[in-house]
Coordinates of C-alpha atoms in Angstrom, one line a residue:
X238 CA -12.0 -13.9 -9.0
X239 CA -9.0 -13.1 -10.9
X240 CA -8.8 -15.2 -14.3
X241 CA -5.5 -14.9 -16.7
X242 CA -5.3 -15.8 -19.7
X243 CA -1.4 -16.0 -21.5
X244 CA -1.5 -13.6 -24.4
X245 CA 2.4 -13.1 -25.5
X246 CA 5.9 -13.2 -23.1
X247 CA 7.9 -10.3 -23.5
X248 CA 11.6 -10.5 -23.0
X249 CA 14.5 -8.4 -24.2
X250 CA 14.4 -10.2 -27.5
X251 CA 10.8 -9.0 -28.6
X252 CA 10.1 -5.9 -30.4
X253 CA 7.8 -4.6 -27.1
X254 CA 6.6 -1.4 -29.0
X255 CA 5.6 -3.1 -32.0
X256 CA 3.6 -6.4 -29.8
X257 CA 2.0 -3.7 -27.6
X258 CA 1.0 -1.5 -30.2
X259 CA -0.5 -4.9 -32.0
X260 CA -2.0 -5.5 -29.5
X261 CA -3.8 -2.3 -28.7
X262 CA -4.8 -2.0 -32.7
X263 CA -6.5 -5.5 -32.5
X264 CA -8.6 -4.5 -29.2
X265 CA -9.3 -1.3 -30.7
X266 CA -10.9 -3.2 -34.2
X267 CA -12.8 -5.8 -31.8
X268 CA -14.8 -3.0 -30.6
X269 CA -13.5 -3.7 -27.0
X270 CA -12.8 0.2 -25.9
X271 CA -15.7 2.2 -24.8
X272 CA -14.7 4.9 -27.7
X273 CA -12.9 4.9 -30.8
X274 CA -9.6 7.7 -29.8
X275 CA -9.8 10.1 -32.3
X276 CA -7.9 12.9 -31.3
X277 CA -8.0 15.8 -33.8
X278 CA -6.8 19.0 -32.5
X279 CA -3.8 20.2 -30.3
X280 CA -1.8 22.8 -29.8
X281 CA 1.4 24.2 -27.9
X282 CA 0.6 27.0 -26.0
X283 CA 2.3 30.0 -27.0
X284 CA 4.5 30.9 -24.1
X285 CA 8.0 29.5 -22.0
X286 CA 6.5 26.0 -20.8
X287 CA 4.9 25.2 -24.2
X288 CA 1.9 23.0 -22.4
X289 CA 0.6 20.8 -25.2
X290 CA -3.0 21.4 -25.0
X291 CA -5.7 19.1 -26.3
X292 CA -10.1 19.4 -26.0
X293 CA -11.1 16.5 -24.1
X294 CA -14.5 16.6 -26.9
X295 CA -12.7 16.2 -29.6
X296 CA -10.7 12.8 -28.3
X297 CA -13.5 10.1 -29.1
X298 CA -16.5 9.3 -31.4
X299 CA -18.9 6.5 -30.9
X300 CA -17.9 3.1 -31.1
X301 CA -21.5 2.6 -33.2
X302 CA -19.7 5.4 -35.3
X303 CA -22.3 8.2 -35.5
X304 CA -21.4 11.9 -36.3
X305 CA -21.7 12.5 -32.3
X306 CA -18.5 13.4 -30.5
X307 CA -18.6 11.6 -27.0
X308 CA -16.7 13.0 -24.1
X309 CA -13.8 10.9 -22.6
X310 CA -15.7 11.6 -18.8
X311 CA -19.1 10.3 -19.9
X312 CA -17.4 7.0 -21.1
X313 CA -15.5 5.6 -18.9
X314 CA -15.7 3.5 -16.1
X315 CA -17.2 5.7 -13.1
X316 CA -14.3 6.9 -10.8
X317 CA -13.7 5.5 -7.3
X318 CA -14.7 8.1 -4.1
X319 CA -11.4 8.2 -2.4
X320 CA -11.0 10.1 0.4
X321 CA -8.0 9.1 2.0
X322 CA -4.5 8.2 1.5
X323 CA -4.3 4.8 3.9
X324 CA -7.8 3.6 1.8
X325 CA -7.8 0.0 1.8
X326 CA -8.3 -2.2 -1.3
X327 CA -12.4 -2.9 -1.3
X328 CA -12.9 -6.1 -3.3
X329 CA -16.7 -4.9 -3.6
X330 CA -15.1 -1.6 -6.0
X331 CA -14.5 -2.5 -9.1
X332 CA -11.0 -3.4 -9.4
X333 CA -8.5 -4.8 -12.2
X334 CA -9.3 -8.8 -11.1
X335 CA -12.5 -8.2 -12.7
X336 CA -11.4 -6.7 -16.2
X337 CA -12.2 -9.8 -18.9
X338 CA -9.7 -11.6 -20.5
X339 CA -9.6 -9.9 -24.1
X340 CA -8.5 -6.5 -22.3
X341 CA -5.6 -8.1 -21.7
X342 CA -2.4 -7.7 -23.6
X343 CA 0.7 -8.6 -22.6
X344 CA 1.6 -11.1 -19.9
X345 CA 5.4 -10.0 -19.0
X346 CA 8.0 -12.6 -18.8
X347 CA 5.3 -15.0 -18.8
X348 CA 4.6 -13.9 -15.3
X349 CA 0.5 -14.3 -15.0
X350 CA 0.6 -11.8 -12.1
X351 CA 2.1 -8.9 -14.3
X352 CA -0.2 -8.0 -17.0
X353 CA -0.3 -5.2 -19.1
X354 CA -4.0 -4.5 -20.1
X355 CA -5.8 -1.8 -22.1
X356 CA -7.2 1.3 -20.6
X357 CA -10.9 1.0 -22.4
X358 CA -11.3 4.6 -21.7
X359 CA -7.6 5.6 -23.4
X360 CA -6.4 9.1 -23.2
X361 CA -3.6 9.2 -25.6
X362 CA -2.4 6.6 -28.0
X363 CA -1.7 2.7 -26.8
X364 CA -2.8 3.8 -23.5
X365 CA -2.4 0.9 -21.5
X366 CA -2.6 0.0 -17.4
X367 CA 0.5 -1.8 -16.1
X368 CA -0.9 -4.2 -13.1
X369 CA 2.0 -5.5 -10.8
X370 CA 1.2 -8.3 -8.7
X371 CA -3.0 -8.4 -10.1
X372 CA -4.2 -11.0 -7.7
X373 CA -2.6 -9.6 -4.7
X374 CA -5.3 -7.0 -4.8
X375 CA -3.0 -4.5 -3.8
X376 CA -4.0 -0.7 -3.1
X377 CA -3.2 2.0 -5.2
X378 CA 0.4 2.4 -3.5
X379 CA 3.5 2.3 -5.2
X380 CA 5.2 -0.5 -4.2
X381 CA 9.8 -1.0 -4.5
X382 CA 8.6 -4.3 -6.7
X383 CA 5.9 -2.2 -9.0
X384 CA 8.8 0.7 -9.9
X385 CA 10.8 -1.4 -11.0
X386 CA 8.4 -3.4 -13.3
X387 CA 7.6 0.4 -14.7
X388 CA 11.1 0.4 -15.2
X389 CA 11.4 -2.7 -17.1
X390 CA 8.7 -2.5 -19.3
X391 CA 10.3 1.1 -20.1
X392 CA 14.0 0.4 -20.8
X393 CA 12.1 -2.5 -22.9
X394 CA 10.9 0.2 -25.6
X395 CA 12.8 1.4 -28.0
X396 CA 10.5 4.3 -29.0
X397 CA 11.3 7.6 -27.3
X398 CA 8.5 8.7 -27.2
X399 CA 7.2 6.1 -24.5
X400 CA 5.5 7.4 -21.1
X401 CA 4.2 5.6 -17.8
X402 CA 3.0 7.9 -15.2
X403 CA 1.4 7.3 -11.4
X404 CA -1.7 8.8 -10.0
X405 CA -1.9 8.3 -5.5
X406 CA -4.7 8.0 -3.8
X407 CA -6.0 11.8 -3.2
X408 CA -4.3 12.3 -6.8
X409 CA -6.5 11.7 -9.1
X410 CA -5.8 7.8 -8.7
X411 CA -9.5 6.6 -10.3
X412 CA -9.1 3.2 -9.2
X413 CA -7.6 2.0 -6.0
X414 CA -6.1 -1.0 -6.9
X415 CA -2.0 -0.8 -7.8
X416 CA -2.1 -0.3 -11.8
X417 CA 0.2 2.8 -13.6
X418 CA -0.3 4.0 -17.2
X419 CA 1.0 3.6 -19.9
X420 CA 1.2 5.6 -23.3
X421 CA 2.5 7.3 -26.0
X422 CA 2.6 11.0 -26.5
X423 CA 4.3 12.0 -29.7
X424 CA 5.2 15.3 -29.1
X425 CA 9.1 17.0 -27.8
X426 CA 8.0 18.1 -24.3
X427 CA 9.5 20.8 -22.0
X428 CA 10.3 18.4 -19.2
X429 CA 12.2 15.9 -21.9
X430 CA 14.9 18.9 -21.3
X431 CA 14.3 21.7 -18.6
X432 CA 17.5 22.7 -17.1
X433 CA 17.0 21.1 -13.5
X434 CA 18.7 22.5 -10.1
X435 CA 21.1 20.4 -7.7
X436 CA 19.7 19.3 -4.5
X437 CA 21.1 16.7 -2.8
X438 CA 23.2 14.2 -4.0
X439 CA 21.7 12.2 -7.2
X440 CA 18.1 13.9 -6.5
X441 CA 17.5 17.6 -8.8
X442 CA 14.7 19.9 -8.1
X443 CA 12.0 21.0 -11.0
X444 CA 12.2 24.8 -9.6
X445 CA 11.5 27.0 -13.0
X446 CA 8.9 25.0 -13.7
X447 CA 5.3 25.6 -12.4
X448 CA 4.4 22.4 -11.2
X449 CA 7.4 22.2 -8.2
X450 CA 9.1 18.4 -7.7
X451 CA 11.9 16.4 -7.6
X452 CA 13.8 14.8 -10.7
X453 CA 15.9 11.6 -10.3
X454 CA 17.8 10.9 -13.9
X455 CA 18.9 7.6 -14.7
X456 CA 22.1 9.1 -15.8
X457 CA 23.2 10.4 -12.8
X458 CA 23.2 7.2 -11.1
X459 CA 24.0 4.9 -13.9
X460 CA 22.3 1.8 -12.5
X461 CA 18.8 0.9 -12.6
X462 CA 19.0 -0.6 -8.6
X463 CA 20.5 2.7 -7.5
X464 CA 17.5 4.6 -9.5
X465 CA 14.9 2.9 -8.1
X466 CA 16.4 3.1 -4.9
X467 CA 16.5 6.8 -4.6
X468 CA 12.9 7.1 -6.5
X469 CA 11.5 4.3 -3.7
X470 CA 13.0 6.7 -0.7
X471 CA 11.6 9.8 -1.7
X472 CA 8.0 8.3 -2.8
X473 CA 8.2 5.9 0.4
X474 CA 8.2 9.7 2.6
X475 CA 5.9 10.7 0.8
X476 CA 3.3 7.5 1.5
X477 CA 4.0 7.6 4.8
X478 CA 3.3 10.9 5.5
X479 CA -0.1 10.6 3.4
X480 CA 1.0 13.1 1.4
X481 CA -0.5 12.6 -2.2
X482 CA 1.7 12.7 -4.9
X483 CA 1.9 12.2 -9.2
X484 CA 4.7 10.3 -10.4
X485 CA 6.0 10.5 -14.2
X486 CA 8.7 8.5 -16.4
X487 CA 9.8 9.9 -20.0
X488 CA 13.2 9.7 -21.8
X489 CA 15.1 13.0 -22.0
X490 CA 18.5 14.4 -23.0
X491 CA 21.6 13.6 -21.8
X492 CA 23.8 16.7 -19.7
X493 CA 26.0 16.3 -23.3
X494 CA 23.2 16.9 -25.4
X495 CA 22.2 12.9 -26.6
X496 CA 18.7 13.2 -27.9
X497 CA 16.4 10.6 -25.7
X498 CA 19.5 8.4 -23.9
X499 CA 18.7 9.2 -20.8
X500 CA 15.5 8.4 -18.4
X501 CA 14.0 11.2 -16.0
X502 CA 11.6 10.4 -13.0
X503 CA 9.5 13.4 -12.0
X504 CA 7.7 13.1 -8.3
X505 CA 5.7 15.9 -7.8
X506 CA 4.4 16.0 -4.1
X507 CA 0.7 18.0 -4.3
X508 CA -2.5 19.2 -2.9
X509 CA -4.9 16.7 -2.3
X510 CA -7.5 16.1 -5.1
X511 CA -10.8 16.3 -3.0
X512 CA -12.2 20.0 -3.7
X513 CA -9.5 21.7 -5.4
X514 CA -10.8 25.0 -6.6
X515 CA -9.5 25.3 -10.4
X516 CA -10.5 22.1 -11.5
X517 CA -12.9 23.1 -13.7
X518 CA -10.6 23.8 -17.1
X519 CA -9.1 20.2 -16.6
X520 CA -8.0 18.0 -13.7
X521 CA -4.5 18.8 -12.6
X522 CA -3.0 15.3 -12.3
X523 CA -0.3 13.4 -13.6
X524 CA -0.3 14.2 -17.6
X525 CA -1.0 17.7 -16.7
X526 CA 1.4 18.4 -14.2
X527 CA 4.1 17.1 -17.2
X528 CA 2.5 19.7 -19.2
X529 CA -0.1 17.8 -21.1
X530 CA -3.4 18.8 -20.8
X531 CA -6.9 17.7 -21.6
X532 CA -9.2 20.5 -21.3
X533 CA -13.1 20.0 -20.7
X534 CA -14.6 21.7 -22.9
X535 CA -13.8 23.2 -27.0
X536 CA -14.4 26.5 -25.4
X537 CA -11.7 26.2 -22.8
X538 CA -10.0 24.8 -24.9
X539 CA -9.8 28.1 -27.5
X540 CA -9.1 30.2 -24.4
X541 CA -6.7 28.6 -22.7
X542 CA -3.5 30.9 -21.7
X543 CA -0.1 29.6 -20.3
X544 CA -0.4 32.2 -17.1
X545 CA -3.7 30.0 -16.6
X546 CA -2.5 26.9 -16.6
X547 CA 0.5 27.8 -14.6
X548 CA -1.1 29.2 -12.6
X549 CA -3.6 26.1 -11.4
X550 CA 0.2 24.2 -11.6
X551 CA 2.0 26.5 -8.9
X552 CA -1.6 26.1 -6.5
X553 CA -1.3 22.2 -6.6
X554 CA 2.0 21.7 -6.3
X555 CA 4.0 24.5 -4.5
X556 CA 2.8 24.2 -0.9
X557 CA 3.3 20.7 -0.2
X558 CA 6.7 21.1 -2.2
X559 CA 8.1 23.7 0.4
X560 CA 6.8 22.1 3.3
X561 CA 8.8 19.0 2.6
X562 CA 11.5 20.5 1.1
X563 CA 14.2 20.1 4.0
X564 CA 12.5 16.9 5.5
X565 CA 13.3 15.0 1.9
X566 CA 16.7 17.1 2.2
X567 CA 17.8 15.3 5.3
X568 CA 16.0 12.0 4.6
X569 CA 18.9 12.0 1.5
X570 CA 21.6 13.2 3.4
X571 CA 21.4 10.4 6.1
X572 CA 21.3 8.2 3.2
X573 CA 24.5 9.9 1.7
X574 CA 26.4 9.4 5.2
X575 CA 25.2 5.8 6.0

C-alpha cells in the first residue's frame, strides 16, 4: 500500500537546494540511512578525461559509529535480478510504495504522487530518488511525464553543482520501479564542458570521449518542451528497441563561455549489465559513464589508471553506439522534415 505523508511544497518561490539539503541533514541525524556518508578520499585521475575517482570503503562508517568502515554494497537494500528490458513491475519486489514515511522529503507542488525521498544507501552528498507518479507502480522506464519532472526539479536549483541521472533496466537500474537520482557532486567535471560534435539537427554526439552518446543542450533549443521533446525521441528508440541505456543531467557552459547557464542531457546507449566482463574495478553505470567513479576496493582504488577506466568505458558503450548510430540519424531527420 502506498501511504504519503505531506512534508513541504516546492514551488519556484522556495529556496529548493537549501529545503532539500534540510531535509537530507535531518534524516541523516535521525539515524534513518543505513550508513553515515563519510567520504574521505578522491582524486582526479591524472590524464585527458580527468575521471574523478573515489574508494567505495572509504564512503561510510557505521551508523552505531564504531572505528569499522562499512562498504556501500554490504549496506544497502539488496539489488533486484533483472534480466530483461520489457520486466514488468512485481509488487512482491520491494518497490518505493513500501519505503516509510520519514524517508520522505519533499512532496513537489504538493502533488502526493511526486515525491522526492532519500536514497538510505546514498552515494554522494543529498543523494536523493525522484519518484514520478509513486502509486502508479510504474516500471523502471522513463516515461515523457517523469523527464520532465527531472527537469523541473533541476531548473528549480540554483546550485550548479546539482545532478540527476537514470539507470534502465539491464543498466544497472537496482530497482525496477520508475525512480532517478538525485545528488550533488562538487567537483568541475569534463563532461560540464567537452567540445561536442554536430549530428543532426539540435542532437551533438560525445565522440572524444570514451563512453560514446548523444548530448542534447538546453541551449540549443531554448525551450524546455522542445528539450524534452528531442531527449523523449531518442530514449523512446532506445526502449523500444530494448536497448539498455544511462541517462545523465548536469549544468555546463554556454558555446560563449557562461560558467553553468546552460543544461546538457547525456544518453549513452550501452551493453547490457548481465555479465559484463570488467566489472570487477567498479560497475560501469550512470555516475561512471559521466566520469565519476566508485571503485571497490582501496587497492583499486591506488591503482587505478585513466587507460583502465577508459578502457572498460569504450567496451560498454561503443558497440551499441555504432549500431544505432544512423537508425537515431534518420529517426531525427524525419522529425526535422515533418
Amino acid at each position: 500500500m502506498c501511504v504519503t505523508v505531506f512534508t513541504m511544497q516546492i514551488n519556484k518561490e522556495v529556496n529548493f537546494d537549501f529545503i532539500l539539503k534540510k531535509k537530507w541533514k535531518e534524516a541523516e541525524t535521525k539515524g534513518i540511512f543505513r550508513y553515515i556518508l563519510n567520504i574521505k578520499n578522491s582524486k582526479l585521475l591524472s590524464g585527458k578525461y580527468a575521471f574523478l575517482a573515489q574508494p567505495a570503503n572509504f564512503i561510510a562508517i557505521s551508523l552505531k559509529l564504531t572505528k569499522l568502515n562499512v562498504d556501500r554494497g554490504h549496506n544497502r537494500r539488496s539489488p533486484e535480478h533483472i534480466s530483461s528490458m520489457i520486466q514488468s513491475f512485481d509488487k512482491k519486489r520491494f518497490n518505493f510504495t513500501q519505503i516509510s514515511p520519514e524517508e520522505v522529503i519533499i512532496h513537489l507542488d504538493g502533488n502526493e504522487e511526486d515525491i522526492i525521498a532519500i536514497n538510505i544507501s546514498p552515494l554522494e552528498y543529498c543523494h536523493s530518488l525522484l519518484l514520478p507518479e509513486r502509486c502508479k507502480c510504474l516500471p523502471q522506464v522513463i516515461t515523457k511525464y517523469s523527464l520532465y519532472k527531472a527537469l523541473h526539479i533541476f531548473r528549480l536549483s540554483h546550485d550548479s553543482y546539482i545532478r540527476v541521472a537514470f539507470n534502465s533496466l539491464c543498466a544497472y537500474a537496482s530497482v525496477n520501479h520508475l525512480h532517478w537520482h538525485l545528488y550533488y557532486l562538487n567537483h568541475r567535471m569534463l563532461l560540464e564542458h567537452i567540445d561536442l560534435d554536430d549530428f543532426m539537427g539540435p542532437v551533438q554526439i560525445l565522440k572524444n570521449y570514451p563512453a560514446n552518446g548523444f548530448c542534447i543542450k538546453y541551449s540549443s533549443v531554448r525551450n524546455l518542451d522542445k528539450l524534452v521533446n528531442w531527449t523523449f525521441l531518442i530514449i523512446d528508440y532506445l526502449q523500444k528497441s530494448e536497448i539498455p541505456h544511462n541517462v545523465y543531467i548536469t549544468r555546463a557552459k554556454t558555446d560563449s563561455g557562461e560558467e553553468y547557464q546552460d543544461i546538457r542531457i547525456y544518453i549513452w546507449p550501452r551493453k547490457p549489465s548481465i555479465g559484463l566482463k570488467d566489472a570487477s574495478i567498479f560497475i560501469p553505470a550512470v555516475c561512471e559513464l559521466f566520469g565519476h567513479l566508485t571503485i571497490k576496493s582501496e587497492e583499486m582504488y591506488e591503482n587505478l589508471s585513466e587507460e583502465g577506466v577508459a578502457n572498460i568505458l569504450r567496451d560498454v558503450t561503443e558497440e551499441k553506439f555504432l549500431l544505432i548510430f544512423d537508425k537515431v540519424k534518420n529517426l531525427i531527420q524525419s522529425q526535422i522534415i515533418t
